CSV table of C-alpha atoms in Angstrom, one decimal:
chain,number,residue,atom,x,y,z
D,1,UNK,CA,168.1,-147.5,-74.5
D,2,UNK,CA,166.2,-145.4,-72.3
D,3,UNK,CA,162.6,-143.9,-72.1
D,4,UNK,CA,161.8,-141.1,-70.2
D,5,UNK,CA,158.9,-138.5,-69.7
D,6,UNK,CA,160.8,-135.3,-70.6
D,7,UNK,CA,160.9,-132.1,-72.5
D,8,UNK,CA,164.9,-131.9,-72.3
D,9,UNK,CA,165.4,-133.3,-75.8
D,10,UNK,CA,166.6,-132.5,-79.0
D,11,UNK,CA,163.5,-131.1,-80.8
D,12,UNK,CA,164.9,-130.7,-84.1
D,13,UNK,CA,165.8,-134.6,-83.8
D,14,UNK,CA,162.3,-135.2,-82.9
D,15,UNK,CA,160.7,-133.2,-85.6
D,16,UNK,CA,162.6,-134.9,-88.1
D,17,UNK,CA,161.4,-138.3,-87.0
D,18,UNK,CA,158.0,-136.8,-87.2
D,19,UNK,CA,158.2,-135.8,-90.8
D,20,UNK,CA,159.6,-138.9,-91.9
D,21,UNK,CA,157.4,-141.4,-90.1
D,22,UNK,CA,153.8,-139.9,-89.7
D,23,UNK,CA,151.5,-139.9,-92.7
D,24,UNK,CA,149.8,-136.8,-91.1
D,25,UNK,CA,152.4,-134.9,-89.0
D,26,UNK,CA,151.2,-132.1,-86.6
D,27,UNK,CA,154.4,-130.2,-85.8
D,28,UNK,CA,152.2,-127.7,-83.8
D,29,UNK,CA,151.4,-130.7,-81.2
D,30,UNK,CA,155.2,-131.9,-81.0
D,31,UNK,CA,156.1,-128.0,-80.2
D,32,UNK,CA,153.7,-127.7,-77.7
D,33,UNK,CA,154.5,-131.3,-76.0
D,34,UNK,CA,158.5,-129.9,-76.4
D,35,UNK,CA,156.9,-126.9,-74.2
D,36,UNK,CA,155.7,-129.1,-71.4
D,37,UNK,CA,152.3,-129.9,-72.5
D,38,UNK,CA,150.8,-132.7,-73.7
D,39,UNK,CA,153.2,-135.4,-72.2
D,40,UNK,CA,156.1,-136.1,-74.2
D,41,UNK,CA,157.8,-139.7,-73.9
D,42,UNK,CA,161.1,-140.0,-75.7
D,43,UNK,CA,163.4,-143.1,-76.3
D,44,UNK,CA,166.9,-142.2,-76.2
D,45,UNK,CA,170.0,-144.3,-77.5
D,46,UNK,CA,173.1,-142.0,-77.8
D,47,UNK,CA,170.3,-139.8,-79.3
D,48,UNK,CA,166.6,-139.9,-79.8
D,49,UNK,CA,165.2,-142.2,-81.5
D,50,UNK,CA,161.6,-142.1,-81.2
D,51,UNK,CA,159.1,-140.2,-79.3
D,52,UNK,CA,155.2,-141.0,-78.1
D,53,UNK,CA,152.6,-137.6,-77.2
D,54,UNK,CA,149.5,-138.5,-75.2
D,55,UNK,CA,146.5,-136.3,-74.4
D,56,UNK,CA,144.2,-136.3,-71.2
D,57,UNK,CA,140.7,-137.8,-72.5
D,58,UNK,CA,137.4,-138.2,-70.7
D,59,UNK,CA,136.4,-140.6,-68.5
D,60,UNK,CA,139.6,-142.3,-67.5
D,61,UNK,CA,141.0,-142.5,-71.1
D,62,UNK,CA,144.2,-141.0,-72.4
D,63,UNK,CA,144.8,-140.6,-76.1
D,64,UNK,CA,147.9,-141.8,-77.9
D,65,UNK,CA,148.1,-139.0,-80.4
D,66,UNK,CA,151.5,-139.9,-82.1
D,67,UNK,CA,153.9,-142.8,-81.7
D,68,UNK,CA,157.1,-142.4,-84.2
D,69,UNK,CA,160.3,-144.1,-84.5
D,70,UNK,CA,163.4,-143.3,-86.7
D,71,UNK,CA,162.8,-145.5,-89.8
D,72,UNK,CA,166.7,-146.7,-89.4
D,73,UNK,CA,165.4,-147.8,-85.9
D,74,UNK,CA,162.3,-149.6,-86.2
D,75,UNK,CA,161.9,-153.0,-85.5
D,76,UNK,CA,164.3,-153.0,-82.4
D,77,UNK,CA,161.6,-152.6,-79.8
D,78,UNK,CA,162.1,-148.7,-79.3
D,79,UNK,CA,158.2,-148.4,-80.4
D,80,UNK,CA,157.3,-151.2,-77.6
D,81,UNK,CA,159.1,-149.8,-75.0
D,82,UNK,CA,157.8,-146.4,-75.4
D,83,UNK,CA,154.2,-147.7,-75.5
D,84,UNK,CA,154.9,-149.7,-72.4
D,85,UNK,CA,156.8,-147.0,-70.4
D,86,UNK,CA,153.9,-144.5,-71.2
D,87,UNK,CA,151.1,-146.9,-70.4
D,88,UNK,CA,152.4,-147.6,-67.0
D,89,UNK,CA,153.1,-143.9,-66.5
D,90,UNK,CA,149.4,-143.0,-67.4
D,91,UNK,CA,148.4,-145.8,-65.2
D,92,UNK,CA,150.3,-144.3,-62.2
D,93,UNK,CA,148.4,-140.9,-63.2
D,94,UNK,CA,145.0,-142.8,-62.7
D,95,UNK,CA,144.0,-143.4,-66.3
D,96,UNK,CA,142.4,-146.8,-67.3
D,97,UNK,CA,142.4,-146.8,-70.9
D,98,UNK,CA,144.6,-145.9,-74.0
D,99,UNK,CA,142.9,-144.9,-77.1
D,100,UNK,CA,144.1,-144.2,-80.5
D,101,UNK,CA,143.5,-144.0,-84.3
D,102,UNK,CA,145.4,-145.8,-87.1
D,103,UNK,CA,144.6,-145.6,-90.6
D,104,UNK,CA,142.9,-148.4,-92.0
D,105,UNK,CA,145.2,-148.7,-94.8
D,106,UNK,CA,148.4,-149.1,-92.5
D,107,UNK,CA,148.7,-152.7,-92.1
D,108,UNK,CA,152.0,-152.5,-90.2
D,109,UNK,CA,150.6,-150.0,-87.5
D,110,UNK,CA,147.5,-152.0,-87.1
D,111,UNK,CA,149.9,-155.2,-86.3
D,112,UNK,CA,151.7,-153.5,-84.0
D,113,UNK,CA,148.8,-152.3,-81.8
D,114,UNK,CA,147.1,-155.6,-82.1
D,115,UNK,CA,150.3,-157.2,-80.9
D,116,UNK,CA,150.2,-155.0,-78.0
D,117,UNK,CA,146.6,-155.7,-76.8
D,118,UNK,CA,144.6,-152.9,-78.8
D,119,UNK,CA,141.3,-154.0,-79.9
D,120,UNK,CA,138.9,-152.1,-82.6
D,121,UNK,CA,136.6,-149.7,-80.7
D,122,UNK,CA,134.9,-148.5,-83.9
D,123,UNK,CA,135.5,-147.4,-87.4
D,124,UNK,CA,135.9,-143.9,-88.3
D,125,UNK,CA,134.9,-143.1,-92.0
D,126,UNK,CA,137.2,-140.3,-93.6
D,127,UNK,CA,139.3,-139.9,-90.3
D,128,UNK,CA,142.1,-139.2,-92.3
D,129,UNK,CA,142.9,-137.2,-95.3
D,130,UNK,CA,143.7,-140.8,-97.2
D,131,UNK,CA,140.7,-142.5,-96.0
D,132,UNK,CA,139.3,-144.3,-93.0
D,133,UNK,CA,140.6,-145.0,-89.8
D,134,UNK,CA,139.8,-147.2,-86.6
D,135,UNK,CA,139.8,-146.1,-82.9
D,136,UNK,CA,141.5,-148.6,-80.9
D,137,UNK,CA,141.3,-149.1,-77.0
D,138,UNK,CA,143.5,-151.2,-74.7
D,139,UNK,CA,143.0,-151.2,-70.8
D,140,UNK,CA,146.1,-150.1,-68.9
């Protein structure tokens, strides 16, 4: 498996992963990332199995807007590899923190980010269509 920052990838495959995995997919964001901005990270075996998108933020903080792994490929380390690769890459770009929002009711995602060193910064009432969110932060 290989993780890289790239746009040279099967966009239709990433769109399919996005639609299947994310509760509130943002197709336009993925299309922009496929066009070159914001940064797109892709995990590939013999085909793309997951991706992550980050947006520059204020005060040395970068925001993880999407991280998605094909459901058939989950729990095999691809999400962890994507996260660690993008953290190292963004640290090299001068960022100090990675932030993201997660749905309060998404126990699996919350556990994943907790396992990767994120902590709750604040609660975000009605952040998502289906309820509240949490702002999570991790030092890079």
